[in-house]
Amino acid sequence: MSDPASLLPDRAELMARVSAGAAERERLCVDPHEQLEMVRKSGLTALTLDTSLGGPGGTVVDLMTFVMDLAEADPIVAHILRSHYLQPQMVRRLAPGPVRDRWASAISSGQVFGNATSERDGALGSARYATRLLPSGTGWKLTGAKYYSTGTAFADWVMVVAHLDDRRVARINVPLDRPGVEVRDDWDGIGQHRTGTGTTTFTDVAVTEDDIVQVTDPDQHRVASEVPLMQLYLQALIAGILRNVVTDSRDLLAGRTRTFDHAPAATASEDPVLLAGVGRLASTAYAVESLVLAAAADIDAAYAGERAGAADPARFARASLSAARAKVHADEVALTAAAALFDVGGASAASRARNLDRHWRNIRTLTLHNPASYKAVAIGDLLVNSAPLPANGYF
């Protein structure tokens, strides 16, 4: 395992710069363009690009460690890059040649990729899309509309998922400045609301063979995929937010100058009830971070087998199970922790200027990506009835 800190000796300085003013930016709905540029210039957007492709070869554990650090600094910036980190894994699977070299060079040079996958209608995870590639000359015309295009408003490229024909689905990288591409920042979520999430429309956008990164048949059995990585990324964001919950609880309690006449201690900072609250928050944050790193190790194990030329479906199933279990537990305890922060801080913690409610809002928004209840059902069905986990983009 490589050490992401070795890629940037002053990484702590980067995180300090990104975190400066993060709470105020969130409160005032300010886009973090400057902070994203800091990360881009650091070279860490290429963290998981293979050494054979000109990158540092970071593992999934490396990536999740970095994402938790970045989410602690600013979870908005960290979320913007979620789809971007899908790219190095997909590029690794391309055949040697100019197409792979093109995308590897784009990643290593700091270019950022967004996403255009979800649509308004249909069953999520069904891999059936209204967005299509229609033959045109020697290439295609891309037409359709996507929603929840997180990160795309900040990106250089957008990865689009569209039907190549009635059966096959293609993933295409399209530059944001290509004619016919329109990005609208029209999503109004209660949390994670400056992540560039919104609607992306494609109107007769020219696509060439070189723009296509992957073609799959959704009806074929999936052996290996990046789905566990993309799902676990959300829990890494939550883990980073929980670090802030702990820090804020500590600072709130240390700075409290009032307590109640009937409290068990003369000062808030010595109150065993409040101290226990901070201790529970710290324990929750530690547990969620440990879950993320353990699941990341399982994903790395699956990738290791694939790199050795023996992709093992059982290892990828284990990676999906690990990511799902992490979500089911983390979602519940993280929301409880974000609310419990106010018990430590008291009435003054509700000050709008402090913006401490952003932690709960951000976590709640992240948990809604897909229902933890469905994950729990799938895990239970696997354990009791040996039913395989769903084979779609949410597992």
Short mmCIF file of C-alpha atoms in Angstrom, two decimals:
data_model
loop_
_atom_site.label_atom_id
_atom_site.label_comp_id
_atom_site.label_asym_id
_atom_site.label_seq_id
_atom_site.Cartn_x
_atom_site.Cartn_y
_atom_site.Cartn_z
CA MET A 1 0.00 0.00 0.00
CA SER A 2 1.31 3.41 -0.92
CA ASP A 3 1.05 6.38 1.36
CA PRO A 4 -0.96 9.30 -0.06
CA ALA A 5 0.95 11.62 2.27
CA SER A 6 4.14 10.77 0.38
CA LEU A 7 2.62 12.27 -2.76
CA LEU A 8 2.25 15.61 -1.05
CA PRO A 9 4.50 16.27 1.93
CA ASP A 10 2.48 19.36 2.88
CA ARG A 11 -0.91 17.62 2.58
CA ALA A 12 -1.86 18.94 6.03
CA GLU A 13 -1.36 22.45 4.68
CA LEU A 14 -3.62 21.67 1.72
CA MET A 15 -6.36 20.41 4.02
CA ALA A 16 -6.05 23.49 6.20
CA ARG A 17 -6.41 25.72 3.15
CA VAL A 18 -9.43 23.80 1.87
CA SER A 19 -11.12 23.79 5.27
CA ALA A 20 -10.66 27.54 5.82
CA GLY A 21 -14.11 29.11 5.60
CA ALA A 22 -15.85 25.84 4.68
CA ALA A 23 -18.72 26.32 7.14
CA GLU A 24 -19.33 29.85 5.93
CA ARG A 25 -19.19 28.81 2.26
CA GLU A 26 -21.81 26.17 2.99
CA ARG A 27 -24.04 28.63 4.86
CA LEU A 28 -23.84 31.22 2.10
CA CYS A 29 -24.08 28.70 -0.77
CA VAL A 30 -20.69 29.64 -2.25
CA ASP A 31 -19.20 27.30 -4.85
CA PRO A 32 -15.77 25.92 -3.82
CA HIS A 33 -14.05 26.50 -7.18
CA GLU A 34 -10.89 27.81 -5.53
CA GLN A 35 -10.67 24.86 -3.16
CA LEU A 36 -11.19 22.31 -5.93
CA GLU A 37 -8.40 23.98 -7.88
CA MET A 38 -6.13 23.51 -4.86
CA VAL A 39 -6.79 19.78 -4.92
CA ARG A 40 -6.31 19.58 -8.66
CA LYS A 41 -2.95 21.35 -8.49
CA SER A 42 -1.81 19.04 -5.68
CA GLY A 43 -1.83 16.06 -8.04
CA LEU A 44 -4.08 14.04 -5.77
CA THR A 45 -6.84 13.83 -8.38
CA ALA A 46 -4.58 11.20 -10.00
CA LEU A 47 -4.04 9.30 -6.74
CA THR A 48 -5.30 5.90 -7.95
CA LEU A 49 -3.94 6.01 -11.50
CA ASP A 50 -1.69 2.97 -12.03
CA THR A 51 2.07 3.51 -12.11
CA SER A 52 2.14 1.85 -15.54
CA LEU A 53 -0.12 4.66 -16.76
CA GLY A 54 1.94 7.46 -15.24
CA GLY A 55 0.19 7.72 -11.89
CA PRO A 56 1.25 7.06 -8.29
CA GLY A 57 -0.66 3.76 -8.07
CA GLY A 58 -2.64 4.50 -4.91
CA THR A 59 -4.89 1.77 -3.52
CA VAL A 60 -8.52 1.99 -2.50
CA VAL A 61 -7.40 2.23 1.12
CA ASP A 62 -5.20 5.17 0.09
CA LEU A 63 -8.12 6.78 -1.69
CA MET A 64 -10.56 6.36 1.20
CA THR A 65 -7.96 7.72 3.62
CA PHE A 66 -7.58 10.79 1.43
CA VAL A 67 -11.34 11.19 0.91
CA MET A 68 -11.97 11.11 4.65
CA ASP A 69 -9.31 13.79 5.13
CA LEU A 70 -10.78 15.91 2.35
CA ALA A 71 -14.34 15.46 3.61
CA GLU A 72 -13.19 16.57 7.04
CA ALA A 73 -11.80 19.71 5.39
CA ASP A 74 -14.85 20.26 3.16
CA PRO A 75 -17.31 17.47 2.30
CA ILE A 76 -18.60 19.48 -0.66
CA VAL A 77 -15.20 19.42 -2.37
CA ALA A 78 -14.74 15.73 -1.59
CA HIS A 79 -18.15 14.86 -3.02
CA ILE A 80 -17.49 16.74 -6.25
CA LEU A 81 -14.68 14.29 -7.02
CA ARG A 82 -16.64 11.06 -6.43
CA SER A 83 -17.30 10.22 -10.07
CA HIS A 84 -13.84 11.41 -11.03
CA TYR A 85 -12.24 8.56 -9.09
CA LEU A 86 -14.20 6.05 -11.17
CA GLN A 87 -12.08 7.01 -14.16
CA PRO A 88 -8.68 5.54 -13.17
CA GLN A 89 -10.24 2.12 -12.56
CA MET A 90 -12.02 2.13 -15.91
CA VAL A 91 -8.94 3.35 -17.77
CA ARG A 92 -6.90 0.52 -16.25
CA ARG A 93 -9.18 -2.00 -18.01
CA LEU A 94 -8.78 -0.47 -21.46
CA ALA A 95 -6.61 -2.21 -24.02
CA PRO A 96 -3.14 -0.66 -24.48
CA GLY A 97 -3.24 1.98 -27.16
CA PRO A 98 -4.09 5.61 -27.94
CA VAL A 99 -7.53 5.58 -26.29
CA ARG A 100 -6.15 4.41 -22.95
CA ASP A 101 -3.20 6.79 -23.25
CA ARG A 102 -5.59 9.67 -23.91
CA TRP A 103 -7.58 9.19 -20.72
CA ALA A 104 -4.56 8.35 -18.58
CA SER A 105 -2.90 11.58 -19.75
CA ALA A 106 -6.04 13.58 -18.97
CA ILE A 107 -6.16 12.20 -15.43
CA SER A 108 -2.45 12.62 -14.73
CA SER A 109 -2.57 16.22 -15.96
CA GLY A 110 -5.25 17.10 -13.40
CA GLN A 111 -8.34 17.16 -15.58
CA VAL A 112 -11.54 16.42 -13.65
CA PHE A 113 -14.42 14.17 -14.70
CA GLY A 114 -18.06 14.53 -13.70
CA ASN A 115 -20.99 12.20 -14.29
CA ALA A 116 -24.24 11.99 -16.20
CA THR A 117 -25.88 8.69 -15.33
CA SER A 118 -29.21 8.99 -13.47
CA GLU A 119 -32.46 9.88 -15.21
CA ARG A 120 -35.79 11.08 -13.88
CA ASP A 121 -37.79 8.02 -14.85
CA GLY A 122 -37.41 4.24 -14.58
CA ALA A 123 -36.22 1.83 -11.91
CA LEU A 124 -32.88 2.83 -10.44
CA GLY A 125 -30.18 0.25 -11.16
CA SER A 126 -32.05 -1.26 -14.12
CA ALA A 127 -29.42 -0.05 -16.65
CA ARG A 128 -32.15 1.08 -18.99
CA TYR A 129 -31.78 4.64 -20.21
CA ALA A 130 -33.66 7.06 -22.44
CA THR A 131 -30.36 8.71 -23.39
CA ARG A 132 -29.15 7.23 -26.66
CA LEU A 133 -26.35 7.24 -29.19
CA LEU A 134 -27.75 7.41 -32.72
CA PRO A 135 -25.48 6.57 -35.70
CA SER A 136 -24.30 9.63 -37.63
CA GLY A 137 -21.64 9.37 -40.32
CA THR A 138 -18.59 7.63 -38.87
CA GLY A 139 -19.75 8.30 -35.30
CA TRP A 140 -22.89 9.03 -33.31
CA LYS A 141 -25.11 11.80 -32.01
CA LEU A 142 -25.79 11.77 -28.28
CA THR A 143 -29.24 12.89 -27.12
CA GLY A 144 -30.85 12.78 -23.69
CA ALA A 145 -31.08 14.35 -20.25
CA LYS A 146 -29.52 13.35 -16.93
CA TYR A 147 -30.15 14.39 -13.35
CA TYR A 148 -28.02 14.25 -10.16
CA SER A 149 -24.95 15.04 -12.26
CA THR A 150 -22.77 15.54 -9.19
CA GLY A 151 -19.48 17.30 -9.87
CA THR A 152 -20.21 18.01 -13.52
CA ALA A 153 -20.52 21.79 -13.12
CA PHE A 154 -16.88 21.79 -11.89
CA ALA A 155 -15.50 19.28 -14.39
CA ASP A 156 -13.59 19.33 -17.67
CA TRP A 157 -15.26 16.14 -18.88
CA VAL A 158 -18.52 14.37 -18.15
CA MET A 159 -18.97 10.60 -18.30
CA VAL A 160 -22.32 9.83 -19.91
CA VAL A 161 -24.14 6.51 -19.81
CA ALA A 162 -26.29 5.91 -22.90
CA HIS A 163 -27.69 3.09 -24.99
CA LEU A 164 -25.56 2.20 -28.00
CA ASP A 165 -28.39 0.01 -29.27
CA ASP A 166 -31.42 -1.74 -27.78
CA ARG A 167 -29.19 -3.98 -25.67
CA ARG A 168 -25.73 -2.53 -25.10
CA VAL A 169 -24.87 0.43 -22.87
CA ALA A 170 -21.89 2.70 -23.48
CA ARG A 171 -19.95 4.97 -21.15
CA ILE A 172 -18.67 8.00 -23.02
CA ASN A 173 -16.44 10.87 -21.95
CA VAL A 174 -17.55 14.17 -23.43
CA PRO A 175 -15.88 17.56 -22.88
CA LEU A 176 -18.15 20.11 -21.25
CA ASP A 177 -17.47 22.66 -24.00
CA ARG A 178 -18.58 20.40 -26.85
CA PRO A 179 -21.58 21.86 -28.76
CA GLY A 180 -24.90 20.53 -27.52
CA VAL A 181 -23.87 20.00 -23.88
CA GLU A 182 -25.75 22.07 -21.30
CA VAL A 183 -25.21 21.90 -17.52
CA ARG A 184 -27.80 23.44 -15.21
CA ASP A 185 -27.08 23.79 -11.50
CA ASP A 186 -30.74 23.34 -10.60
CA TRP A 187 -30.66 20.96 -7.65
CA ASP A 188 -31.80 22.42 -4.32
CA GLY A 189 -30.88 19.77 -1.74
CA ILE A 190 -30.82 20.53 1.98
CA GLY A 191 -27.22 19.32 2.20
CA GLN A 192 -24.21 18.83 -0.08
CA HIS A 193 -25.87 21.57 -2.10
CA ARG A 194 -22.87 23.17 -3.85
CA THR A 195 -21.56 19.95 -5.40
CA GLY A 196 -22.49 20.92 -8.96
CA THR A 197 -25.40 18.51 -8.87
CA GLY A 198 -28.19 19.19 -11.34
CA THR A 199 -29.43 18.54 -14.86
CA THR A 200 -27.16 17.85 -17.84
CA THR A 201 -28.73 17.75 -21.29
CA PHE A 202 -27.24 16.50 -24.54
CA THR A 203 -28.66 17.69 -27.85
CA ASP A 204 -27.17 16.01 -30.91
CA VAL A 205 -23.71 15.98 -29.33
CA ALA A 206 -21.09 14.56 -31.70
CA VAL A 207 -19.42 11.39 -30.37
CA THR A 208 -16.52 9.48 -31.92
CA GLU A 209 -15.15 6.01 -31.30
CA ASP A 210 -12.34 7.51 -29.20
CA ASP A 211 -14.88 9.02 -26.78
CA ILE A 212 -16.23 5.60 -25.79
CA VAL A 213 -14.60 4.23 -22.63
CA GLN A 214 -16.67 1.09 -22.07
CA VAL A 215 -19.47 -0.92 -23.68
CA THR A 216 -21.41 -3.45 -21.59
CA ASP A 217 -24.40 -5.72 -21.92
CA PRO A 218 -26.56 -5.24 -18.78
CA ASP A 219 -28.07 -8.71 -19.28
CA GLN A 220 -24.70 -10.43 -18.93
CA HIS A 221 -23.48 -11.54 -15.49
CA ARG A 222 -21.21 -8.98 -13.88
CA VAL A 223 -17.88 -10.31 -12.65
CA ALA A 224 -15.96 -7.17 -11.72
CA SER A 225 -17.01 -3.56 -11.35
CA GLU A 226 -16.38 -0.28 -9.56
CA VAL A 227 -19.78 -0.27 -7.82
CA PRO A 228 -18.45 -1.18 -4.34
CA LEU A 229 -15.88 1.60 -4.62
CA MET A 230 -18.48 4.18 -5.62
CA GLN A 231 -20.83 3.11 -2.84
CA LEU A 232 -18.14 3.10 -0.15
CA TYR A 233 -17.05 6.58 -1.23
CA LEU A 234 -20.25 7.95 0.30
CA GLN A 235 -19.44 6.38 3.66
CA ALA A 236 -15.96 7.89 3.49
CA LEU A 237 -17.61 11.30 3.10
CA ILE A 238 -19.74 10.59 6.17
CA ALA A 239 -16.67 9.50 8.13
CA GLY A 240 -14.96 12.80 7.34
CA ILE A 241 -18.03 14.76 8.42
CA LEU A 242 -18.12 12.82 11.69
CA ARG A 243 -14.57 13.96 12.45
CA ASN A 244 -15.92 17.51 12.30
CA VAL A 245 -18.79 16.55 14.58
CA VAL A 246 -16.25 15.36 17.15
CA THR A 247 -14.07 18.47 16.80
CA ASP A 248 -17.07 20.76 17.10
CA SER A 249 -18.37 18.91 20.15
CA ARG A 250 -14.98 19.24 21.84
CA ASP A 251 -14.74 22.94 21.07
CA LEU A 252 -18.32 23.60 22.14
CA LEU A 253 -17.86 21.91 25.49
CA ALA A 254 -14.46 23.48 26.16
CA GLY A 255 -15.90 26.92 25.40
CA ARG A 256 -19.15 26.70 27.37
CA THR A 257 -19.26 29.31 30.12
CA ARG A 258 -22.72 28.45 31.46
CA THR A 259 -24.29 25.38 32.91
CA PHE A 260 -27.38 24.58 34.97
CA ASP A 261 -27.73 24.95 38.69
CA HIS A 262 -28.83 21.33 38.91
CA ALA A 263 -26.02 20.01 36.68
CA PRO A 264 -23.69 17.35 38.17
CA ALA A 265 -20.63 19.64 37.90
CA ALA A 266 -19.90 23.32 38.46
CA THR A 267 -18.53 23.80 34.93
CA ALA A 268 -19.68 22.30 31.65
CA SER A 269 -16.21 21.08 30.74
CA GLU A 270 -16.18 18.88 33.86
CA ASP A 271 -19.75 17.63 33.51
CA PRO A 272 -19.60 13.82 33.21
CA VAL A 273 -22.85 13.70 31.24
CA LEU A 274 -21.48 16.07 28.59
CA LEU A 275 -18.04 14.46 28.60
CA ALA A 276 -19.66 11.09 27.98
CA GLY A 277 -21.50 12.64 25.04
CA VAL A 278 -18.23 13.75 23.46
CA GLY A 279 -16.76 10.32 24.14
CA ARG A 280 -19.64 8.58 22.38
CA LEU A 281 -19.30 10.87 19.37
CA ALA A 282 -15.57 10.14 19.17
CA SER A 283 -16.27 6.41 19.38
CA THR A 284 -18.87 6.61 16.62
CA ALA A 285 -16.48 8.49 14.33
CA TYR A 286 -13.75 5.92 14.99
CA ALA A 287 -16.08 3.01 14.28
CA VAL A 288 -17.32 4.44 10.98
CA GLU A 289 -13.78 5.24 9.84
CA SER A 290 -12.70 1.70 10.72
CA LEU A 291 -15.63 0.27 8.75
CA VAL A 292 -14.64 2.29 5.70
CA LEU A 293 -11.02 1.16 5.83
CA ALA A 294 -11.96 -2.49 6.35
CA ALA A 295 -14.34 -2.43 3.38
CA ALA A 296 -11.70 -0.62 1.30
CA ALA A 297 -9.27 -3.46 2.01
CA ASP A 298 -11.84 -5.95 0.69
CA ILE A 299 -12.22 -3.89 -2.50
CA ASP A 300 -8.44 -3.80 -2.89
CA ALA A 301 -8.35 -7.60 -2.55
CA ALA A 302 -10.88 -7.94 -5.38
CA TYR A 303 -8.88 -5.60 -7.61
CA ALA A 304 -5.65 -7.43 -6.78
CA GLY A 305 -7.04 -10.69 -8.11
CA GLU A 306 -8.24 -8.98 -11.28
CA ARG A 307 -4.86 -7.36 -11.85
CA ALA A 308 -3.26 -10.79 -11.50
CA GLY A 309 -5.45 -12.04 -14.34
CA ALA A 310 -7.94 -13.96 -12.20
CA ALA A 311 -10.97 -11.78 -11.49
CA ASP A 312 -12.84 -13.63 -8.76
CA PRO A 313 -16.61 -13.02 -8.60
CA ALA A 314 -16.58 -14.13 -4.96
CA ARG A 315 -14.10 -11.39 -4.03
CA PHE A 316 -16.16 -8.73 -5.77
CA ALA A 317 -19.30 -10.06 -4.06
CA ARG A 318 -17.49 -9.79 -0.74
CA ALA A 319 -16.48 -6.21 -1.60
CA SER A 320 -20.11 -5.35 -2.34
CA LEU A 321 -21.23 -6.97 0.90
CA SER A 322 -18.62 -5.06 2.89
CA ALA A 323 -19.64 -1.73 1.36
CA ALA A 324 -23.32 -2.49 2.00
CA ARG A 325 -22.74 -3.45 5.63
CA ALA A 326 -20.73 -0.28 6.17
CA LYS A 327 -23.61 1.81 4.83
CA VAL A 328 -26.33 0.15 6.90
CA HIS A 329 -24.50 0.84 10.14
CA ALA A 330 -22.85 4.15 9.28
CA ASP A 331 -26.04 5.81 8.06
CA GLU A 332 -27.84 5.17 11.33
CA VAL A 333 -25.12 6.03 13.81
CA ALA A 334 -23.89 9.06 11.86
CA LEU A 335 -27.31 10.73 11.84
CA THR A 336 -27.68 10.08 15.55
CA ALA A 337 -24.23 11.57 16.19
CA ALA A 338 -24.90 14.69 14.14
CA ALA A 339 -28.05 15.33 16.20
CA ALA A 340 -26.35 14.50 19.52
CA LEU A 341 -23.82 17.28 18.88
CA PHE A 342 -26.47 19.76 20.02
CA ASP A 343 -26.90 17.99 23.35
CA VAL A 344 -23.24 18.73 24.07
CA GLY A 345 -23.39 22.34 22.91
CA GLY A 346 -26.70 23.40 24.41
CA ALA A 347 -28.92 26.19 23.12
CA SER A 348 -26.06 28.30 21.77
CA ALA A 349 -25.14 25.46 19.41
CA ALA A 350 -28.32 26.21 17.48
CA SER A 351 -27.00 29.60 16.42
CA ARG A 352 -27.38 29.97 12.67
CA ALA A 353 -23.99 31.65 12.50
CA ARG A 354 -22.34 28.47 13.78
CA ASN A 355 -24.05 26.45 11.02
CA LEU A 356 -23.64 23.22 12.98
CA ASP A 357 -26.80 21.81 11.44
CA ARG A 358 -24.85 21.40 8.20
CA HIS A 359 -23.38 18.15 9.53
CA TRP A 360 -26.80 16.54 9.92
CA ARG A 361 -28.05 17.99 6.62
CA ASN A 362 -24.98 16.79 4.74
CA ILE A 363 -25.11 13.31 6.25
CA ARG A 364 -28.86 13.00 5.71
CA THR A 365 -28.43 13.95 2.05
CA LEU A 366 -25.63 11.42 1.56
CA THR A 367 -27.66 8.63 3.15
CA LEU A 368 -30.47 9.21 0.64
CA HIS A 369 -28.33 8.10 -2.28
CA ASN A 370 -29.97 4.70 -1.88
CA PRO A 371 -32.06 3.28 0.99
CA ALA A 372 -30.18 1.56 3.79
CA SER A 373 -33.33 -0.49 4.45
CA TYR A 374 -33.05 -2.17 1.02
CA LYS A 375 -29.38 -2.87 1.71
CA ALA A 376 -30.27 -4.46 5.04
CA VAL A 377 -32.92 -6.64 3.38
CA ALA A 378 -30.41 -7.80 0.76
CA ILE A 379 -27.81 -8.61 3.43
CA GLY A 380 -30.37 -10.55 5.46
CA ASP A 381 -31.58 -12.43 2.39
CA LEU A 382 -28.01 -13.39 1.59
CA LEU A 383 -27.35 -14.69 5.09
CA VAL A 384 -30.65 -16.52 5.57
CA ASN A 385 -31.51 -17.68 2.06
CA SER A 386 -28.14 -17.50 0.23
CA ALA A 387 -29.72 -15.04 -2.22
CA PRO A 388 -27.09 -13.14 -4.21
CA LEU A 389 -26.81 -9.42 -3.75
CA PRO A 390 -28.51 -7.33 -6.45
CA ALA A 391 -26.20 -6.91 -9.47
CA ASN A 392 -26.74 -3.24 -10.26
CA GLY A 393 -25.14 0.16 -9.78
CA TYR A 394 -26.25 0.41 -6.14
CA PHE A 395 -24.47 -2.77 -4.98
#
